[in-house]
Coordinates of C-alpha atoms in Angstrom, one line a residue:
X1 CA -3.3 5.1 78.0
X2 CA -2.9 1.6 79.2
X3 CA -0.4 -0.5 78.1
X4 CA 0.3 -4.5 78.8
X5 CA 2.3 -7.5 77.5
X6 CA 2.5 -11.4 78.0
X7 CA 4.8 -12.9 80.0
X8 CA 4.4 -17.0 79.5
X9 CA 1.4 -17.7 78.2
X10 CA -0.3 -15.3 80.6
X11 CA -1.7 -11.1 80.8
X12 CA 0.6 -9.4 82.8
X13 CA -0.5 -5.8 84.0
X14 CA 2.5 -3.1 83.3
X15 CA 2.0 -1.6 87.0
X16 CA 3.6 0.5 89.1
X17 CA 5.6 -0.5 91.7
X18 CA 2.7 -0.2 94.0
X19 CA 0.3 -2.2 91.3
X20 CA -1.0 0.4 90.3
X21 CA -2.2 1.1 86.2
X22 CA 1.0 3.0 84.5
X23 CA -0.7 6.0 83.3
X24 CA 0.4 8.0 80.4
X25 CA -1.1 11.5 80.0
X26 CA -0.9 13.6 77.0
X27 CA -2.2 16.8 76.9
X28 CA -3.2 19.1 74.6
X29 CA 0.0 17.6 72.1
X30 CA -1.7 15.8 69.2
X31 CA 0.3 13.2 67.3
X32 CA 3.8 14.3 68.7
X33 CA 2.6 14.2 72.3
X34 CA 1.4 10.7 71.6
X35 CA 4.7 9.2 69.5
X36 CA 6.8 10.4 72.4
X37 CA 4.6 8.6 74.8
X38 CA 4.9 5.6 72.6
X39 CA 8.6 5.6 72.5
X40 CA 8.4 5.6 76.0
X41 CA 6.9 2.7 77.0
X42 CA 7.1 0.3 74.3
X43 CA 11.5 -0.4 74.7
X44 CA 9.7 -1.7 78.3
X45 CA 7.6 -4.4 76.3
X46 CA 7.5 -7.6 74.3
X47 CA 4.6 -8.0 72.7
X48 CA 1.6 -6.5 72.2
X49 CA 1.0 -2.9 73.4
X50 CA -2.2 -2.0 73.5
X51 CA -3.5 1.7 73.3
X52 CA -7.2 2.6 74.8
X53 CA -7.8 6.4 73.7
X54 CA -10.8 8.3 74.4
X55 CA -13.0 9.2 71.2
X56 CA -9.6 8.7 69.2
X57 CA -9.4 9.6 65.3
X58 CA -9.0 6.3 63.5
X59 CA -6.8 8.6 60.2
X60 CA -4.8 10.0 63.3
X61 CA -2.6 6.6 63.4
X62 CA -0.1 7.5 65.2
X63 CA 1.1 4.0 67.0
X64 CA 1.4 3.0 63.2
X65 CA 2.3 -1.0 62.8
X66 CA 2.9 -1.4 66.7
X67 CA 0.0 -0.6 68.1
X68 CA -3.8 -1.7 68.8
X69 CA -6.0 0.8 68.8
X70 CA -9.2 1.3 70.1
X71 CA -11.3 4.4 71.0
X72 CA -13.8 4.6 73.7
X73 CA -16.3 7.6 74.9
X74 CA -15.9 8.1 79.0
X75 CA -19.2 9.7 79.2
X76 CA -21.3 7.3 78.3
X77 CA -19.4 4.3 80.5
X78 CA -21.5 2.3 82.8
X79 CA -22.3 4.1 86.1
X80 CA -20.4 2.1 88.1
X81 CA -17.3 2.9 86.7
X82 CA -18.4 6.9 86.5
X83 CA -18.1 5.7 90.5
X84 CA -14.6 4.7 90.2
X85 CA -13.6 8.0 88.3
X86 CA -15.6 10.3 90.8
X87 CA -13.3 9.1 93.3
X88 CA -10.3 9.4 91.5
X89 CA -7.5 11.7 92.0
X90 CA -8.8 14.1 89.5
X91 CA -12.3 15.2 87.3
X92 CA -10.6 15.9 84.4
X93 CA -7.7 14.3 82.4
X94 CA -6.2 12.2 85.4
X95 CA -9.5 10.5 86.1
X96 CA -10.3 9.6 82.4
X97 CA -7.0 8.3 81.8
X98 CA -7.1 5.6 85.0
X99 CA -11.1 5.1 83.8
X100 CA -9.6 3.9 80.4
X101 CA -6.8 2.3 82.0
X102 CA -8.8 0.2 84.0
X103 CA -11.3 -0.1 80.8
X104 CA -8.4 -1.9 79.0
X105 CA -7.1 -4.0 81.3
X106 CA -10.7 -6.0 82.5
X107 CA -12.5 -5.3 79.2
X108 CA -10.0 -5.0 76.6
X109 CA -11.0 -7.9 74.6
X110 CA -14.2 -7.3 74.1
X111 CA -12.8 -4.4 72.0
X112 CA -12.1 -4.5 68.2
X113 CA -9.4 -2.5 67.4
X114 CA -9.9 0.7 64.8
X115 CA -8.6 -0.2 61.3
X116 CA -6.4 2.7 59.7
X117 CA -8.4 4.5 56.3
X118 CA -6.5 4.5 53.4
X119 CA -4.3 7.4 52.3
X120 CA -7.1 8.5 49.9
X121 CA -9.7 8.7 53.2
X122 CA -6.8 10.6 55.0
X123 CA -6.3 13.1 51.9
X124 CA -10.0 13.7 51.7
X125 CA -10.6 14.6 55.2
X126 CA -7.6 16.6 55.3
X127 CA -9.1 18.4 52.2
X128 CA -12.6 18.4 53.6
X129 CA -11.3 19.9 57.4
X130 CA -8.8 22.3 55.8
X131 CA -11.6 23.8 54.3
X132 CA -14.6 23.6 56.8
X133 CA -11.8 25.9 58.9
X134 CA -11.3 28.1 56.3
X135 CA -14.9 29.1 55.9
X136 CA -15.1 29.0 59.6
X137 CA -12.1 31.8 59.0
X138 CA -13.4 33.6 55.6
X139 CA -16.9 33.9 58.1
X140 CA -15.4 35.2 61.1
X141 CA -13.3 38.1 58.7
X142 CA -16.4 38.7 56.4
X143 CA -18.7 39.8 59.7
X144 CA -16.0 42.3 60.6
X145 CA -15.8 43.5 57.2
X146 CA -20.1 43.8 57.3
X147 CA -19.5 45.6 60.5
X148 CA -17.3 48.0 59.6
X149 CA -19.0 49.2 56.3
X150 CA -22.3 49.6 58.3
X151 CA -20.7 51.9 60.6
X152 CA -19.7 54.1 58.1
X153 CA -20.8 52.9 54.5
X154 CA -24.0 50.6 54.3
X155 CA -24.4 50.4 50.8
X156 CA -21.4 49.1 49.7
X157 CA -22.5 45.8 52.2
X158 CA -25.7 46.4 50.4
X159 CA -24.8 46.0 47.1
X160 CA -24.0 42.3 46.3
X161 CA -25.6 39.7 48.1
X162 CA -22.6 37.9 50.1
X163 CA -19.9 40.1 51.0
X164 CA -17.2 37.5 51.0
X165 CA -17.7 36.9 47.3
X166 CA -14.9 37.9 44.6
X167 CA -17.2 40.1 43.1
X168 CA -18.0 42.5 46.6
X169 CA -13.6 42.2 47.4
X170 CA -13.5 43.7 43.6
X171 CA -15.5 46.6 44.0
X172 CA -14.6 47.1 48.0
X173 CA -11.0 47.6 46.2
X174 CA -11.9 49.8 43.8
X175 CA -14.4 51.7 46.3
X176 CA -13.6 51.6 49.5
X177 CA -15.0 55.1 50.7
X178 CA -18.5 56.7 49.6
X179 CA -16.0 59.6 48.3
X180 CA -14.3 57.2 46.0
X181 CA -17.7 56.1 44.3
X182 CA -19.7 59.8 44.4
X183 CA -18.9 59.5 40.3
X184 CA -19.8 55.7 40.1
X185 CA -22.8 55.7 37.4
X186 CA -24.4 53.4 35.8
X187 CA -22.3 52.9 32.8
X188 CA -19.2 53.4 35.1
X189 CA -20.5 50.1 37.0
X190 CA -21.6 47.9 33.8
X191 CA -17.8 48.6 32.4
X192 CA -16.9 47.2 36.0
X193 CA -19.2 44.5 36.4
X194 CA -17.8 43.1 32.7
X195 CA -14.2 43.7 33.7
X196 CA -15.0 41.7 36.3
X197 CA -16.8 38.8 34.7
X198 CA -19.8 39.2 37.2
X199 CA -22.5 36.1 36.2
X200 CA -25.4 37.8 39.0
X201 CA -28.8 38.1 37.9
X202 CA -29.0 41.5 38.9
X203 CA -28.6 44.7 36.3
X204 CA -26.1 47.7 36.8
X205 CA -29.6 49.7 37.3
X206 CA -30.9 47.4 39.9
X207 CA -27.2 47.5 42.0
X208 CA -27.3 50.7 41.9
X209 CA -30.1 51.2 43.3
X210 CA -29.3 49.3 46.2
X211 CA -26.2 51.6 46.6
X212 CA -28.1 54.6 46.5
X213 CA -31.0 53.3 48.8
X214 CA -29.2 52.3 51.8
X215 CA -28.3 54.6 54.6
X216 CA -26.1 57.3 54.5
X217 CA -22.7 57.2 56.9
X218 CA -22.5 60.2 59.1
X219 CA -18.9 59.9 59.3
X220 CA -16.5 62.3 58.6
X221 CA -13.8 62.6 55.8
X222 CA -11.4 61.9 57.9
X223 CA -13.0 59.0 60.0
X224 CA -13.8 57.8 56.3
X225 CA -10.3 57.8 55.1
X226 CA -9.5 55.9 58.4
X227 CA -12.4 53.4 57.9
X228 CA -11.6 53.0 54.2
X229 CA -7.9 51.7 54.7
X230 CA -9.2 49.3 57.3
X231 CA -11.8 47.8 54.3
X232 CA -8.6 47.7 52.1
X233 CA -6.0 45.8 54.9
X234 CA -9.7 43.2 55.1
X235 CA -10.3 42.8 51.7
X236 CA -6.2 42.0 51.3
X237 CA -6.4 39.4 53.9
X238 CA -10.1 38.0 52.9
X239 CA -8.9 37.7 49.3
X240 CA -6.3 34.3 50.0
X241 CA -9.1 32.2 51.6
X242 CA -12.0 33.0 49.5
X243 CA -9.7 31.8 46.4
X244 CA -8.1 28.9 48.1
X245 CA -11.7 27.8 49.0
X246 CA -13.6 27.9 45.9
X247 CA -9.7 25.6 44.8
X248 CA -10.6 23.2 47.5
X249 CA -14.2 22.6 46.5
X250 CA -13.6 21.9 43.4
X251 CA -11.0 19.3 44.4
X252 CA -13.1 17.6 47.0
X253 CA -16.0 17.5 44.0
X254 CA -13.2 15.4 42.2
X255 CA -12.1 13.4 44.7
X256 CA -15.7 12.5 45.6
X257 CA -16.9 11.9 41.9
X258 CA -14.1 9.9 41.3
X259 CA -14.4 7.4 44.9
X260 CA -16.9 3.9 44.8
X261 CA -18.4 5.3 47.9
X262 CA -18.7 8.9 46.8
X263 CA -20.6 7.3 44.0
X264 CA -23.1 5.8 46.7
X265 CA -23.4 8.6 48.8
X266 CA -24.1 10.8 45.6
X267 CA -26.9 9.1 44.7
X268 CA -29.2 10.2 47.3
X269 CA -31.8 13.3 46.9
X270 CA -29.9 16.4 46.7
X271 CA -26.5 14.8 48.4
X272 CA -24.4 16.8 45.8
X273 CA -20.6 15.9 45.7
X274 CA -19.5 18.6 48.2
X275 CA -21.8 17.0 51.1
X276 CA -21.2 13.5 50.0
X277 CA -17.7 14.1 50.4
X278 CA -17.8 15.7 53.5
X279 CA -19.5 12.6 54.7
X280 CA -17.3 10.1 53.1
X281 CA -14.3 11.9 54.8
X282 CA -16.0 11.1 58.2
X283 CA -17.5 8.1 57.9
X284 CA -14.4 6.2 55.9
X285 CA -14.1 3.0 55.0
X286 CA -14.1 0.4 57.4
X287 CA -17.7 -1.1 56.9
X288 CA -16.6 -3.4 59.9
X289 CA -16.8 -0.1 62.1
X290 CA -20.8 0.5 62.3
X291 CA -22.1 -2.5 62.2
X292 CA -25.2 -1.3 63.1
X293 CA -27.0 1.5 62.0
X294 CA -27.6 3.0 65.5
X295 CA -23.8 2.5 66.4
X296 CA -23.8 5.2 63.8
X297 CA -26.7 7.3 64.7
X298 CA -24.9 7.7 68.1
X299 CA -21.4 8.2 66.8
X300 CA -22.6 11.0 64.4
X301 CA -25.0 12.5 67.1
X302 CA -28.1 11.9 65.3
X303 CA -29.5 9.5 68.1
X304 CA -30.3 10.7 71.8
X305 CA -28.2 9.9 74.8
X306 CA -30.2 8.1 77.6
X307 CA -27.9 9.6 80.2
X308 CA -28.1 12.6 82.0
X309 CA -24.4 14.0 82.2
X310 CA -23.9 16.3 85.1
X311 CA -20.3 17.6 86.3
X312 CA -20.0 14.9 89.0
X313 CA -20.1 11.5 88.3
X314 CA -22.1 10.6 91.4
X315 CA -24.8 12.1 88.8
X316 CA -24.3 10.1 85.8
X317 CA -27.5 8.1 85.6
X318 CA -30.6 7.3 83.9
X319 CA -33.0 10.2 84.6
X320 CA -36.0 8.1 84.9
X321 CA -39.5 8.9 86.2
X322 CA -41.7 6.2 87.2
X323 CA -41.5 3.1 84.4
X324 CA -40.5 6.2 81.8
X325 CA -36.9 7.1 80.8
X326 CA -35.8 10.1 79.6
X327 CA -33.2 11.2 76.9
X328 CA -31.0 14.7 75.8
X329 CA -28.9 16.2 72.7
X330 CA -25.9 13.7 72.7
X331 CA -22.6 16.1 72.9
X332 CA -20.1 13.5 72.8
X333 CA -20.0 12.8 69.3
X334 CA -18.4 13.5 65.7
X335 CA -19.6 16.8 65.3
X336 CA -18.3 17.4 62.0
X337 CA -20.5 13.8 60.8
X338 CA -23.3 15.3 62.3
X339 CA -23.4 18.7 60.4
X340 CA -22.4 16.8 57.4
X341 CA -25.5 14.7 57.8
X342 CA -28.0 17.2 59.0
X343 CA -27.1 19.7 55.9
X344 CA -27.8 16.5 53.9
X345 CA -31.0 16.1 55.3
X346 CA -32.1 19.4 55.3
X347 CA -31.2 19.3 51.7
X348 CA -33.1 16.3 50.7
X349 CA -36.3 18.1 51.8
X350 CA -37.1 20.0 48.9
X351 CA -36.2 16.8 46.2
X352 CA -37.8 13.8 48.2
X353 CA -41.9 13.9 49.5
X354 CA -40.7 11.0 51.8
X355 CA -38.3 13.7 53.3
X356 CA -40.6 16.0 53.3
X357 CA -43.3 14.5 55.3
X358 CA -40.9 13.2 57.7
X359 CA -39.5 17.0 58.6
X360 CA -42.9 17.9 58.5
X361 CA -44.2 15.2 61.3
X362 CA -41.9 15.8 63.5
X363 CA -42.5 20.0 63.4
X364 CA -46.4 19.4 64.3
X365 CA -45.2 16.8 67.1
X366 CA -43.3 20.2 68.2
X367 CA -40.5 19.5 67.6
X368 CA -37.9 22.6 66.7
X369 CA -36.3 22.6 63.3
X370 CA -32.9 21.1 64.2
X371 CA -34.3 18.5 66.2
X372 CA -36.4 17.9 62.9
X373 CA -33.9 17.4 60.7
X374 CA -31.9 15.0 63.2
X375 CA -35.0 13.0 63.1
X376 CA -34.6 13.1 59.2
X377 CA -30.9 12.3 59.3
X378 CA -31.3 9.4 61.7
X379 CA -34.3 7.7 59.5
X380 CA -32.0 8.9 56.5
X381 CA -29.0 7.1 58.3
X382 CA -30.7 3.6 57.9
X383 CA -31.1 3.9 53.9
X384 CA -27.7 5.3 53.6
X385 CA -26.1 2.3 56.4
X386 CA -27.9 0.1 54.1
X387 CA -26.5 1.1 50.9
X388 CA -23.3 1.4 52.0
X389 CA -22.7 -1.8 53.9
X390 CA -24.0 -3.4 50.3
X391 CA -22.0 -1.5 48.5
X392 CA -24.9 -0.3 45.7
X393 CA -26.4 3.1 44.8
X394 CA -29.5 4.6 46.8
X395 CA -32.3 2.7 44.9
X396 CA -35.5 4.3 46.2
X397 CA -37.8 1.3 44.7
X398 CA -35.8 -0.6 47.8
X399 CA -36.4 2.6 49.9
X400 CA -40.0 0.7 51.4
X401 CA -41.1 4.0 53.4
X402 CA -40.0 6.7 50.8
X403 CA -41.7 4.0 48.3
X404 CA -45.0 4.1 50.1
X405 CA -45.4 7.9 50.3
X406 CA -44.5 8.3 46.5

């Protein structure tokens, strides 16, 4: 973090009595870490204090009315400046914190500083990461739950299709043991499955005969017994997230459904309203903040980095071959745009031939099937840059390449 004011009429550096850029680190603190070093320096200052922050979060304001603030990505500065910080005092956050330093203090003004989203922006991606880490939680306790009934119980991971679902918790409840469903019939299991209010396809018949056709445990009564109160203690503590998820879904639907630029995202081929509204929470509503469409292809990941990033900045250059220049995955990125993006693309496939076709060129060019549907995403990226800069609905009579194909 830099920071700098005017003294008459002209830029005055805030140095160190050496000259040197004042350097404000905060590690590993968030918003309080950065308020703090706010109140630090700005009782030193008169005017403006400006902020440079390294891939900062625009709805993390947390310089509020005082500040400027402006994000920039260290790995991908010019190489002469990957110089400056190879010879700096430290690789890690020392050395990007004098590189953005120095950034803001010869190049500041070529910056534009990062607008703040609305409070509806902030409550959606609150909503919308709130519950991408609750599945990421509901995942990581639904594979322990798999791999503990396989150890002793395989059917009863068998019988339903996801595990995680209400349905599965309801009868892992009931029956947490083969002991406890020797008796289970098939009467026994449609009384459950309408106590329940189970909406699957499948019969009681059909269930059961997945329950009866999977493996038998070789565990003991007593290892079972053990193994069956550990099912119980995961199904109690699966139970909260599965429930507040399905809640949270259902709100972000709303919330999407009822924004301007939800409307737009939604009316792309198979965008849905949880997908658009896991975009909308990322991409926000500062139009002035992409005002290209490859300023967004690279901020959401979806366009290749030209540089070869290597743990030594001495390294960071080009990799070029004769007159040719090559490219790799870009890491630095908004990861959470890019799998909003690529599940929307991977999505459109099977409602749009343009889509379709796409996917399909770039698998016979060899391509692998995530690189295929970042190829998707990024010629998706222009149609949807377009109709959101304008402000209108998809329209795919406007759509010239998807027009061609249909």
């Amino acid at each position: 973090i830099a920071d700098g004011c005017r003294e008459g009429g002209f830029p005055r550096d805030f140095c160190q009595p050496h000259g040197q850029p004042s350097l404000q680190i905060v590690e590993g603190r968030g918003g309080m870490g950065l308020a703090k070093c706010d109140a630090d320096i700005w009782w030193r200052t008169s005017g403006l204090l400006l902020h440079s922050i390294e891939l900062c979060d625009p709805a993390d304001g947390f310089f509020g009315d005082r500040g400027t603030l402006g994000s920039v990505n260290v790995d991908e500065l010019a190489p002469e400046r990957a110089i400056v910080r190879h010879w700096s005092e430290d690789n890690g956050e020392r050395g990007d914190a004098y590189l953005l330093a120095d950034l803001l203090r010869t190049d500041g003004h070529r910056f534009r500083p990062l607008a703040p989203p609305s409070d509806a922006i902030r409550a959606l991606r609150a909503l919308v990461r709130g519950r991408d880490d609750l599945v990421a939680t509901r995942l990581q306790l639904a594979n322990q739950l798999r791999a503990l009934l396989e150890s002793f119980w395989p059917g009863a991971a068998a019988i339903f299709a996801d595990i995680d679902s209400p349905i599965a918790l309801a009868f892992l409840e009931r029956y947490p043991t083969p002991d406890s469903a020797t008796r289970l019939g098939v009467k026994r299991l449609a009384s459950f499955l309408a106590q329940h209010r189970y909406s699957g396809r499948r019969s009681p018949d059909e269930l059961l005969a997945r329950l009866r056709a999977a493996p038998q445990g070789l565990a003991g009564p007593i290892e079972a017994e053990a193994k069956g109160e550990m099912v119980r203690a995961l199904v109690a503590v699966l139970g909260p997230p599965v429930t507040r998820i399905i809640g949270l879904t259902a709100r972000i639907r709303h919330e999407t459904a009822a924004s301007e630029d939800g409307q737009i995202l939604m009316s792309f081929p198979r965008a849905g309203q949880l997908c658009a509204g896991q975009i909308l929470a990322e991409l926000g509503e500062d139009r002035a903040r992409y005002l290209t469409p490859d300023q967004l292809a690279a901020d959401a990941g979806l366009a290749p980095s030209p540089l070869s990033l290597g743990p030594m900045a001495l390294q960071w250059r080009p990799r070029q071959s004769g007159k040719s220049r090559g490219v790799s995955f870009r890491r630095a990125c908004n990861r959470r745009l890019r799998t909003a993006l690529t599940c929307f693309a991977d999505n459109s496939r099977h409602a749009c031939a343009w889509a379709a076709r796409t996917c399909s060129s770039a698998r016979g060019r060899g391509c692998r099937h995530p690189h295929a549907i970042r190829i998707l995403g990024r010629a998706w990226l222009r149609a949807l840059w377009r109709a959101w800069q304008d402000r209108r609905p998809y329209d795919p009579v406007l759509h010239s390449a998807a027009k061609d194909i249909g």
